[in-house]
Amino acid sequence: MFFSEIHERIRFVFLICIFILIAIIIKVFYIQVFTYEKLNNLAESLWSRELPIKADRGLIVDRNGEALASNITTVSLVVVPGQIKDPERVAKDLSDILNSDYKDMLAHVTKSTSIERVHPEGRRLDFEVAEKINNLKYDGVYLLKESKRYYPYETVLSHVLGYVGIDNQGLSGIELYYDDYLTGADGAIKYFSDGKGNKLELTEIYEAPTPGVTLSLTIDMRLQMAVENELDNVVSKYSPEQALIMAMNPKTGEILAMASRPNFNNNEYQKYSNEVINRNLPIWMTYEPGSTFKIITLSAALEEKTINLFEDTFHDSGAIEVDGAVIHCWKHGGHGSQKMIEVVENSCNPGFVKIGQTLGTDKLMSYINNYGFGNKTGVDLNGESSGILFKPENMGPVELATTSFGQGISVTPLQQIRAVSAAINGGKLYTPHIVGSFQESETGSIIKKVEPNIEKQVISEETSKLVRHALESVVANGSGKNAYIENYRVGGKTGTAQKVKDGKYMDGNYILSFIGFLPADDPEVIVYVAVDNPKGVTQYGGVVSAPIAKSVLTSAIDILDIEPSKEGMPREYTWLDIKYLKLPNVVGMTKDEAKKTLQGFKIEYSGAGDKVIYQTPNADFYAPEGETIKLLLG
C-alpha cells in the first residue's frame, strides 16, 4: 500500500513534467513560428541604428529643360552619444571648429538619445569646416550628406519659384504648392551596436535615398529674361512703387513668363521682409483695372449684339451724366461724333458707359462672372486673391456705368490676362497653369503631362474675331500706338487707373497698364504690363506701359518664331485731331541741339550740365505734337 502510493505520486509528478515539457515545446514553437518576426524586430530595434541620408529635392526646370532650382551637396554633423568616449574633449574640439557654445555642444554629445543631429550650427557645413571635423577621427562623430536648395538665377522668377526652409521644406511659391512631389524619400546607413551604444563589427546596410520628382514649368526662360530686363529698366527709369509683367499662351493658359518688382534672391530670402518674399503681385495684387477692362464690356456687347462697331455712333461731348454723377472723358471737350470702333480706339469713358447701358446690370455682371472675375483662377501657385466685385443688389446706374470702363471693381493681373485671353482666343476660358509636366528624376521620362483645361465657352468665335479686330485697330489707330510693331499684327488696350486709398481716389497716383497680343488674327502670346505710380513721366498707360509691352512682344517674335505679316492694319500717325510725331534721339546732344531737334514739342529740363543723358518718352516712339519731353542733363 505504501509503495503503491509512492508509485502514484511518481506517476503524477512524471505526468506533470511531461505536461510542462509539452507546454514549453508548444510555446517555443509558437514563438519561433508565429511571433518570430515581431520579437526579431523588437530585438533588432535594441541593437540596430540608422544614420539618415537626406534625399535630394526634385529639380525645377523651364519648358526647355533649363534648371531653375537645383541642389548643392553639403554635409551635416551628427553624433551618437553612446559611442563617444571622451564627451568633454569632443565637445571642446567641435565647439572650437564650429565657433559655437561649449555647453550647448556638450549637451548634444551627452544627450540620452541614440542619434543626435547638431542643429543649427552643424547643418550644411563648408568644405573646410567639414574637413577639420573629419580629421578628428572621433568615434561617434559622423558627417552625413545633405543637399541645399540652390537657385542659379538668384532673383529671376523669385516669387514663382518660392523658397525652402532649413529642412528643405517648401515655404512659398512652387516649392510650397508642389512640396509633396518635390520632397524625396530619405535613405539611411544601418549599423549595429550593443546596449551601451558601442558599434558592433557587423555588416552595414546602405539604403539609397530617392530624389523628388522633377517639375517642368511652362515658363520659357528666354522670354522670362526679357521680362526681367524690362522690369529692371522700369525700376531704373521710373522708380515705381511696384511693377509687374506677365506673358501667357492665350490658346492653352500656359504661363510663359511672370515677374514683379520688388523681388528677392531666393538663396538669401531671410534678408528680405515678408511683404516682399510672400507677395507674388501678378496673382496677389488687386486694383481697379481701368480701361483694359473695357475689353470685357466690349465683348459682352458684341456677343449680345447690343452695338455694331461699324454702324452705331456715339457723340462724346467730354462728359456724360448718370443719375446725378458726371463722368468725364480723358480728352477735354470730348471726341465729338464717333463710330463705336472709334470709341474703342479712343478709350472713351462716356462711350463705354453707353455700351454698358445697352447691356444692363444683369447681362454685364453675368459676363464678368463668366470671365472668372470675383473668383480665384485656380492657378497652381499659393497666395492667389479673388478680387472684389459689386454685389448685383448694390449696383445702381452709377455702379453699372463705372464698372463698364473698369472703375469701382478690383481684379488681379492674372484674372485680367486670363479673361482677355478668352476674349481673343475664340471665347474659351482656360485654367492658367505654370507646371507643364512631372518627370522622373533619374531618367527624365514624363510621369504626367498637364493638359490645357477649358472651363467654359464665354463668347463665340465670331465675337472673338470682332474683339481682335477692334484691339488691333486700337494699336494701329488709337491709344495703343506705342505698341505697334512694323510688319506684325499687334492688338492691345491701354489702361490708366487712379489708385484708391481709404476709400478715396489719390491725386496724381495711377497704375498704368497695357495688355497686348500678337499675331492679332491668331494670337500666340499675350502680355500684360502694369506699373504702379511711375515717377517723372506723363501718367498714361499708352506712354509708359505700351512701349514696355512692345519690347516684350518683340522678344517673343524671335523666341516663338512668329512670322511677319503684310495683312495688318497700317498705323495712322494722326489720331482724330491730334498729330503724332516720331521722337528723335537727343541723348548725347547739347541742350541747344536738343531744343532745335525737338521742335514741335515742349521741353522740361532737370539736372545740371549741358549734355542730354536721358530722355522720356524714349526715342523712336510716337507722341502727340506739343507733348512735354523730359530731358535729364548731366
XYZ file of C-alpha atoms in Angstrom:
634
model
C 0.000 0.000 0.000
C 2.766 2.332 0.947
C 4.731 1.584 -2.251
C 1.575 1.900 -4.294
C 1.064 5.458 -3.054
C 4.694 6.270 -3.890
C 4.243 4.979 -7.439
C 1.102 7.035 -7.816
C 2.930 10.151 -6.764
C 5.812 9.398 -9.111
C 3.435 8.907 -11.993
C 1.635 12.171 -11.141
C 4.902 14.096 -10.993
C 6.000 12.459 -14.222
C 2.761 13.459 -15.943
C 3.123 16.991 -14.652
C 6.661 17.160 -16.027
C 5.505 15.748 -19.355
C 2.700 18.356 -19.483
C 5.107 21.191 -18.656
C 7.578 19.943 -21.280
C 4.809 19.779 -23.891
C 3.691 23.293 -22.920
C 7.272 24.567 -23.282
C 7.606 22.921 -26.679
C 4.293 24.439 -27.815
C 5.369 27.864 -26.513
C 8.750 27.652 -28.242
C 7.035 26.551 -31.439
C 4.581 29.466 -31.172
C 7.406 31.931 -30.587
C 9.535 30.588 -33.411
C 6.715 30.337 -35.930
C 4.076 32.913 -35.104
C 5.824 35.729 -33.206
C 9.351 35.440 -34.580
C 9.096 38.495 -36.826
C 7.665 40.701 -34.084
C 10.247 39.637 -31.498
C 13.058 39.865 -34.026
C 12.025 43.434 -34.857
C 11.925 44.298 -31.158
C 15.356 42.786 -30.656
C 16.734 44.460 -33.740
C 15.445 47.830 -32.562
C 17.655 47.446 -29.497
C 20.885 46.992 -31.418
C 20.099 48.396 -34.873
C 20.777 52.082 -35.556
C 20.333 54.338 -38.589
C 22.319 57.312 -39.826
C 19.850 59.258 -42.008
C 20.766 60.329 -45.552
C 18.593 63.164 -46.813
C 17.117 62.854 -50.297
C 17.718 65.495 -52.936
C 14.762 67.735 -53.612
C 13.276 67.423 -57.108
C 14.578 69.835 -59.737
C 12.514 72.671 -61.194
C 13.263 73.347 -64.865
C 11.784 75.559 -67.577
C 9.984 74.206 -70.632
C 13.327 73.699 -72.394
C 14.999 71.868 -69.509
C 16.933 74.836 -68.111
C 17.475 74.314 -64.360
C 15.753 76.974 -62.255
C 16.016 75.271 -58.857
C 18.675 72.628 -58.185
C 20.655 71.241 -55.244
C 24.147 71.670 -53.836
C 25.627 68.734 -51.917
C 26.685 69.670 -48.385
C 27.331 67.754 -45.156
C 25.854 67.965 -41.679
C 27.152 66.902 -38.281
C 25.523 64.006 -36.421
C 26.745 62.448 -33.145
C 25.994 59.112 -31.481
C 26.440 59.884 -27.758
C 26.787 56.213 -26.762
C 29.924 55.850 -28.915
C 31.701 58.950 -27.637
C 34.410 58.002 -25.134
C 35.514 61.481 -24.024
C 32.486 63.827 -24.247
C 34.285 66.859 -22.781
C 37.131 66.706 -25.275
C 34.817 66.052 -28.229
C 32.529 68.933 -27.221
C 35.502 71.267 -26.817
C 37.018 70.444 -30.211
C 33.697 70.593 -32.068
C 32.653 73.885 -30.476
C 36.031 75.418 -31.385
C 35.713 74.368 -35.028
C 32.082 75.497 -35.307
C 32.548 78.667 -33.215
C 29.628 77.572 -31.064
C 28.956 77.485 -27.308
C 30.795 74.687 -25.463
C 27.920 73.976 -23.058
C 25.464 73.612 -25.921
C 27.809 71.226 -27.719
C 28.361 69.213 -24.535
C 24.583 68.887 -24.209
C 24.471 67.463 -27.738
C 27.221 64.858 -27.225
C 25.892 63.695 -23.831
C 22.204 63.656 -24.665
C 20.363 60.460 -23.787
C 19.449 59.505 -27.341
C 20.642 57.054 -29.952
C 21.437 59.696 -32.611
C 21.669 63.472 -32.187
C 21.688 65.982 -35.071
C 23.717 69.080 -34.146
C 21.354 71.903 -35.088
C 21.669 74.585 -36.369
C 25.422 75.153 -36.202
C 26.183 71.703 -37.568
C 23.954 71.968 -40.632
C 25.254 72.417 -44.196
C 28.904 72.854 -43.305
C 31.521 74.440 -45.532
C 34.073 72.045 -47.013
C 36.918 73.418 -44.892
C 34.918 73.064 -41.672
C 33.768 69.554 -42.585
C 37.370 68.529 -43.317
C 38.528 69.710 -39.897
C 35.830 67.662 -38.187
C 36.590 64.621 -40.315
C 40.275 64.825 -39.408
C 39.426 64.458 -35.700
C 38.578 60.766 -36.305
C 36.405 60.642 -33.196
C 34.155 57.649 -32.570
C 30.505 58.650 -32.579
C 31.062 61.774 -34.745
C 29.647 61.471 -38.259
C 29.359 63.749 -41.301
C 26.329 62.923 -43.411
C 25.437 64.037 -46.928
C 22.725 66.681 -47.161
C 21.513 68.804 -50.050
C 20.947 72.541 -50.019
C 18.498 74.208 -52.385
C 20.161 76.452 -54.940
C 18.633 78.920 -57.395
C 21.191 79.583 -60.166
C 19.383 82.679 -61.472
C 19.076 84.178 -57.964
C 16.417 86.928 -58.253
C 14.887 85.703 -61.534
C 11.391 84.210 -61.206
C 11.787 84.575 -57.448
C 8.132 84.791 -56.408
C 7.064 81.980 -58.717
C 9.728 79.539 -57.531
C 9.438 80.469 -53.858
C 11.930 79.188 -51.297
C 12.565 76.365 -48.818
C 13.365 76.226 -45.105
C 16.396 74.775 -43.311
C 14.964 71.249 -43.615
C 14.278 71.669 -47.351
C 10.539 72.033 -46.802
C 8.702 74.280 -49.268
C 7.559 77.568 -47.751
C 6.376 79.609 -50.742
C 5.633 79.528 -54.476
C 6.001 76.311 -56.445
C 8.243 74.953 -53.692
C 5.245 75.039 -51.347
C 2.439 74.206 -53.786
C 4.184 71.072 -55.078
C 6.114 70.222 -51.907
C 4.769 66.641 -51.813
C 6.115 65.993 -55.324
C 9.451 67.726 -54.822
C 10.224 66.042 -51.497
C 12.086 62.766 -51.995
C 12.328 59.659 -49.785
C 15.255 59.740 -47.341
C 17.790 56.913 -47.195
C 19.970 55.630 -44.353
C 23.116 53.762 -43.334
C 22.072 50.987 -40.928
C 24.631 49.702 -38.410
C 24.504 47.618 -35.229
C 25.533 48.472 -31.669
C 25.410 46.879 -28.231
C 23.327 48.019 -25.308
C 25.859 50.719 -24.433
C 25.820 52.131 -27.961
C 29.209 50.728 -28.977
C 29.377 49.911 -32.670
C 29.477 46.186 -33.473
C 31.660 44.731 -36.201
C 28.727 43.694 -38.361
C 27.960 44.486 -41.993
C 26.381 47.903 -42.538
C 23.318 48.245 -44.756
C 23.061 51.183 -47.177
C 19.582 52.325 -48.243
C 19.883 54.863 -51.042
C 17.666 57.971 -50.902
C 15.191 58.628 -53.712
C 15.166 62.195 -55.101
C 11.905 64.064 -55.610
C 10.028 64.489 -58.876
C 11.346 66.964 -61.447
C 8.856 69.718 -62.319
C 8.986 71.095 -65.853
C 7.401 74.543 -65.967
C 5.570 76.237 -68.821
C 7.975 79.154 -68.310
C 10.311 79.970 -71.209
C 13.476 81.367 -69.641
C 14.346 83.300 -72.790
C 11.101 85.250 -72.540
C 11.372 85.372 -68.750
C 14.770 87.070 -69.023
C 13.324 89.605 -71.463
C 10.580 90.359 -68.927
C 13.076 90.626 -66.058
C 15.271 93.021 -68.047
C 12.291 95.234 -68.876
C 11.295 95.377 -65.219
C 14.835 96.342 -64.248
C 14.649 99.164 -66.803
C 11.262 100.261 -65.427
C 12.663 100.490 -61.901
C 15.720 102.384 -63.122
C 13.770 104.882 -65.240
C 10.574 105.462 -63.283
C 11.170 104.375 -59.651
C 7.655 102.917 -59.377
C 6.159 101.662 -56.147
C 5.563 98.301 -57.813
C 5.625 96.855 -61.318
C 4.750 93.553 -62.963
C 4.769 91.815 -66.337
C 3.101 88.572 -67.369
C 3.131 86.601 -70.621
C 0.760 83.757 -71.438
C -0.221 81.491 -74.298
C -3.864 82.529 -74.795
C -4.692 79.218 -76.519
C -3.647 76.983 -73.602
C -3.460 79.005 -70.388
C 0.281 78.252 -70.124
C 2.155 80.984 -68.267
C 5.274 81.781 -70.316
C 6.753 84.472 -68.061
C 5.826 86.115 -64.765
C 7.763 88.635 -62.697
C 7.294 91.663 -60.486
C 9.202 94.275 -58.562
C 10.247 94.402 -55.804
C 11.750 90.913 -55.989
C 14.291 88.966 -53.917
C 17.147 86.459 -54.051
C 15.712 83.022 -53.225
C 19.112 81.857 -51.955
C 19.055 84.584 -49.295
C 15.342 85.030 -48.628
C 15.979 85.598 -44.905
C 17.373 89.041 -45.718
C 14.028 90.322 -47.056
C 10.759 91.332 -45.417
C 7.704 89.075 -45.526
C 5.902 91.700 -47.614
C 8.495 91.241 -50.367
C 9.016 87.471 -50.351
C 5.411 86.388 -49.830
C 3.571 88.644 -52.268
C 3.560 87.389 -55.838
C 1.974 90.525 -57.306
C 0.557 89.021 -60.551
C -1.677 86.703 -58.518
C -1.906 88.545 -55.185
C -2.271 92.240 -56.033
C -5.781 93.610 -56.578
C -6.631 97.018 -58.018
C -9.039 98.789 -60.342
C -8.073 97.626 -63.837
C -9.091 100.782 -65.664
C -9.504 100.780 -69.420
C -8.068 97.301 -70.071
C -11.342 96.075 -68.548
C -13.247 97.720 -71.398
C -12.355 94.648 -73.472
C -14.752 92.639 -71.301
C -17.580 95.151 -71.694
C -16.961 95.331 -75.444
C -17.014 91.556 -75.899
C -20.262 91.232 -73.926
C -21.994 93.908 -76.013
C -20.770 92.358 -79.261
C -21.914 88.895 -78.156
C -25.350 90.235 -77.183
C -25.421 92.341 -80.371
C -26.413 95.476 -78.460
C -23.916 97.510 -80.516
C -22.486 97.482 -84.032
C -18.851 98.536 -84.200
C -19.024 99.986 -87.701
C -22.534 101.431 -87.921
C -23.561 102.693 -84.475
C -22.365 106.161 -83.470
C -21.901 107.987 -80.184
C -21.443 111.708 -79.662
C -18.876 112.454 -76.966
C -19.203 115.932 -75.531
C -16.474 115.282 -72.981
C -18.755 114.068 -70.192
C -21.883 112.056 -69.511
C -24.296 112.398 -66.595
C -25.536 109.253 -64.884
C -28.038 109.526 -62.037
C -26.626 112.908 -60.973
C -22.975 111.880 -61.296
C -20.844 113.366 -64.079
C -18.338 111.021 -65.745
C -15.661 112.774 -67.798
C -13.718 111.711 -70.852
C -9.928 111.911 -70.632
C -9.971 114.348 -73.571
C -11.169 117.798 -72.627
C -14.131 118.724 -74.815
C -14.643 115.123 -75.910
C -14.159 113.374 -79.235
C -17.362 114.528 -80.854
C -19.294 112.154 -83.093
C -17.585 108.790 -83.483
C -18.296 105.257 -84.600
C -18.227 102.582 -81.914
C -14.928 101.297 -83.294
C -13.546 104.804 -82.664
C -14.969 104.731 -79.124
C -12.767 101.687 -78.570
C -9.743 103.240 -80.299
C -10.098 106.430 -78.283
C -10.779 104.612 -74.984
C -13.685 106.976 -74.456
C -15.234 106.557 -70.993
C -18.618 108.146 -71.831
C -18.833 105.890 -74.879
C -18.268 102.790 -72.742
C -20.830 103.993 -70.237
C -23.280 103.946 -73.136
C -22.150 100.443 -74.148
C -22.678 99.244 -70.571
C -26.138 100.783 -70.506
C -27.129 98.868 -73.641
C -26.329 95.658 -71.763
C -27.836 96.440 -68.373
C -26.593 95.326 -64.967
C -27.647 91.672 -65.085
C -26.178 90.982 -68.517
C -22.904 92.774 -67.876
C -22.395 91.102 -64.493
C -23.174 87.665 -65.909
C -20.382 88.075 -68.457
C -17.994 89.434 -65.834
C -18.684 86.367 -63.684
C -18.351 84.015 -66.656
C -14.936 85.507 -67.391
C -13.894 84.405 -63.898
C -13.698 87.743 -62.113
C -14.513 87.645 -58.408
C -13.086 84.119 -58.069
C -9.626 82.596 -57.947
C -8.386 81.347 -61.303
C -7.142 78.032 -59.904
C -3.528 78.627 -60.930
C -1.070 76.199 -59.347
C 0.548 78.796 -57.086
C -0.177 79.724 -53.490
C -1.355 83.131 -52.301
C -3.888 83.942 -55.035
C -6.504 86.653 -54.409
C -10.110 86.723 -55.618
C -10.664 90.391 -56.395
C -13.772 92.382 -55.490
C -16.942 92.979 -57.490
C -20.092 94.927 -56.761
C -22.913 92.777 -55.436
C -25.733 92.894 -58.013
C -28.195 94.142 -55.399
C -25.885 97.076 -54.660
C -25.453 98.124 -58.282
C -27.275 101.220 -59.368
C -26.900 103.233 -62.592
C -23.617 104.790 -61.438
C -22.059 101.433 -60.470
C -23.093 99.998 -63.835
C -21.506 102.981 -65.582
C -18.173 102.816 -63.716
C -17.914 99.033 -63.998
C -18.288 99.377 -67.771
C -14.918 101.130 -68.004
C -13.115 99.288 -65.183
C -13.609 101.562 -62.190
C -15.043 100.652 -58.784
C -14.159 96.960 -59.072
C -10.946 95.154 -58.152
C -9.171 92.410 -60.117
C -5.847 90.593 -60.127
C -3.447 90.786 -63.095
C -3.861 87.034 -63.645
C -7.650 87.360 -63.780
C -7.282 90.163 -66.305
C -4.871 88.393 -68.662
C -6.907 85.175 -68.476
C -10.165 86.949 -69.279
C -8.694 88.906 -72.195
C -7.131 85.662 -73.462
C -10.637 84.187 -73.600
C -11.929 87.278 -75.404
C -9.341 86.913 -78.197
C -8.783 83.133 -78.455
C -12.231 82.223 -79.707
C -14.058 82.604 -76.403
C -12.502 79.738 -74.385
C -11.727 80.395 -70.709
C -8.706 78.327 -69.677
C -7.408 77.495 -66.223
C -3.948 79.112 -66.119
C -1.116 76.789 -65.123
C 2.625 77.009 -64.651
C 3.692 73.345 -64.371
C 3.743 71.596 -67.732
C 4.791 68.082 -66.728
C 6.074 65.860 -63.928
C 9.253 63.935 -64.769
C 11.132 61.014 -63.256
C 14.221 62.474 -61.592
C 16.770 59.937 -62.813
C 15.699 59.367 -66.427
C 13.683 62.498 -67.194
C 10.819 60.386 -68.517
C 7.421 62.052 -68.237
C 5.239 60.729 -65.426
C 2.323 63.054 -66.094
C 1.685 65.857 -68.568
C -0.614 68.741 -67.685
C -3.162 69.224 -70.437
C -4.929 72.574 -71.086
C -8.213 72.800 -69.207
C -11.134 74.705 -70.795
C -13.533 75.796 -68.076
C -16.226 77.269 -70.305
C -17.057 78.979 -73.598
C -17.652 82.633 -72.738
C -18.247 84.177 -76.181
C -18.440 82.854 -79.727
C -15.577 82.671 -82.224
C -17.382 85.254 -84.355
C -17.487 87.729 -81.465
C -13.888 86.991 -80.556
C -12.861 87.823 -84.118
C -14.549 91.229 -83.803
C -12.784 91.849 -80.487
C -9.409 91.045 -82.067
C -10.158 93.429 -84.943
C -11.124 96.239 -82.566
C -7.997 95.778 -80.434
C -5.738 95.679 -83.485
C -7.333 98.970 -84.503
C -6.525 100.402 -81.046
C -2.815 99.777 -81.677
C -2.867 100.943 -85.295
C -5.165 103.945 -84.933
C -5.749 104.694 -81.272
C -4.265 104.945 -77.800
C -2.021 101.883 -78.185
C 0.188 103.269 -80.967
C 3.368 102.866 -78.939
C 2.941 99.086 -79.021
C 2.789 98.933 -82.816
C 5.414 96.680 -84.449
C 6.054 97.176 -88.147
C 5.180 94.121 -90.276
C 3.458 92.367 -87.374
C -0.176 92.369 -86.354
C -0.468 93.610 -82.780
C -3.657 94.084 -80.776
C -3.984 95.652 -77.380
C -5.555 98.082 -74.955
C -4.152 100.744 -72.642
C -5.220 101.352 -69.061
C -4.772 104.313 -66.718
C -6.371 103.543 -63.363
C -6.444 106.016 -60.500
C -5.457 104.379 -57.217
C -7.712 104.243 -54.183
C -6.655 104.758 -50.568
C -9.005 104.780 -47.587
C -11.988 104.847 -49.936
C -10.790 107.928 -51.836
C -9.046 108.329 -55.186
C -5.465 109.589 -54.904
C -4.393 112.666 -56.830
C -1.709 112.056 -59.462
C -1.226 108.426 -58.432
C -2.067 105.842 -61.100
C -1.456 102.261 -62.125
C -0.538 102.415 -65.803
C -1.174 99.248 -67.762
C -1.234 97.761 -71.220
C -2.375 94.372 -72.438
C -1.202 93.348 -75.901
C -1.012 90.259 -78.080
C 0.203 89.011 -81.443
C -0.473 87.991 -84.128
C -3.749 89.862 -83.846
C -5.578 87.466 -86.160
C -4.337 84.280 -84.425
C -2.751 85.137 -81.051
C 0.189 83.050 -79.848
C 1.271 85.229 -76.930
C -0.408 87.828 -74.741
C 1.489 90.245 -72.474
C 0.208 92.297 -69.558
C 2.209 95.195 -68.097
C 1.295 97.227 -65.010
C 3.422 99.997 -63.479
C 2.373 101.462 -60.144
C 2.915 105.233 -59.829
C 5.940 105.810 -62.098
C 7.859 108.998 -61.394
C 8.953 111.740 -63.792
C 6.743 110.752 -66.728
C 3.337 111.514 -68.187
C 0.823 109.281 -66.385
C -0.728 107.407 -69.309
C -0.691 103.683 -69.983
C -0.015 104.349 -73.649
C 3.096 106.381 -72.793
C 4.640 104.156 -70.100
C 3.326 100.594 -70.408
C 2.691 100.242 -74.142
C 6.400 100.654 -75.091
C 7.334 98.061 -72.437
C 4.815 95.595 -73.835
C 6.134 96.288 -77.332
C 9.642 95.365 -76.223
C 8.468 92.088 -74.666
C 6.371 91.240 -77.724
C 9.343 91.981 -79.964
C 11.402 89.490 -77.948
C 8.571 86.960 -78.225
C 8.659 87.236 -82.020
C 12.183 85.805 -82.113
C 11.722 83.353 -79.246
C 8.453 81.886 -80.542
C 9.488 82.235 -84.193
C 6.423 84.268 -85.179
C 6.252 85.031 -88.882
C 5.781 88.624 -90.159
C 2.583 89.569 -91.938
C 1.568 92.164 -94.527
C -2.124 91.759 -93.728
C -2.158 94.006 -90.667
C -3.557 97.497 -90.321
C -1.183 100.326 -91.262
C -0.503 102.699 -88.403
C -2.147 106.096 -88.597
C 0.101 108.895 -87.443
C -2.712 111.256 -86.555
C -5.319 110.327 -84.013
C -8.510 112.330 -84.728
C -7.333 115.944 -84.488
C -4.130 115.074 -82.614
C -0.973 114.735 -84.701
C 1.570 112.139 -83.594
C 5.255 112.621 -84.273
C 8.096 110.113 -84.048
C 10.502 111.182 -81.311
C 14.138 111.674 -82.361
C 17.014 110.563 -80.191
C 18.595 113.576 -78.494
C 20.693 111.692 -75.929
C 24.272 112.912 -76.254
C 23.273 116.273 -77.763
C 23.869 119.619 -76.129
C 20.936 121.494 -74.651
C 20.704 123.845 -77.649
C 20.998 120.990 -80.178
C 18.220 119.059 -78.420
C 15.970 122.128 -78.409
C 16.338 122.552 -82.189
C 15.793 118.837 -82.833
C 12.638 118.670 -80.677
C 10.750 121.421 -82.480
C 7.017 120.836 -82.078
C 7.395 119.536 -78.541
C 7.545 121.199 -75.146
C 10.753 120.544 -73.209
C 11.220 120.170 -69.469
C 14.822 120.077 -68.165
C 16.185 118.547 -64.974
C 19.698 118.042 -63.665
C 22.822 120.150 -64.158
C 25.117 120.343 -67.162
C 24.767 120.988 -70.882
C 24.560 117.456 -72.319
C 21.407 115.307 -72.507
C 21.978 111.951 -70.760
C 18.385 110.675 -70.726
C 15.048 111.462 -72.360
C 11.452 110.375 -71.757
C 9.457 109.286 -73.675
C 12.168 107.280 -75.436
C 13.379 107.884 -78.966
C 11.556 106.262 -81.903
C 8.219 106.217 -80.083
C 5.293 108.353 -81.181
C 3.987 111.167 -79.011
C 1.293 113.824 -79.587
C 2.545 117.065 -81.076
C 3.110 119.544 -78.256
C 3.747 116.743 -75.712
C 6.214 117.580 -72.922
C 9.534 115.769 -73.401
C 11.594 115.482 -70.242
C 15.367 115.724 -70.614
C 17.917 114.897 -67.939
C 21.100 116.942 -68.227
C 24.475 115.916 -66.917
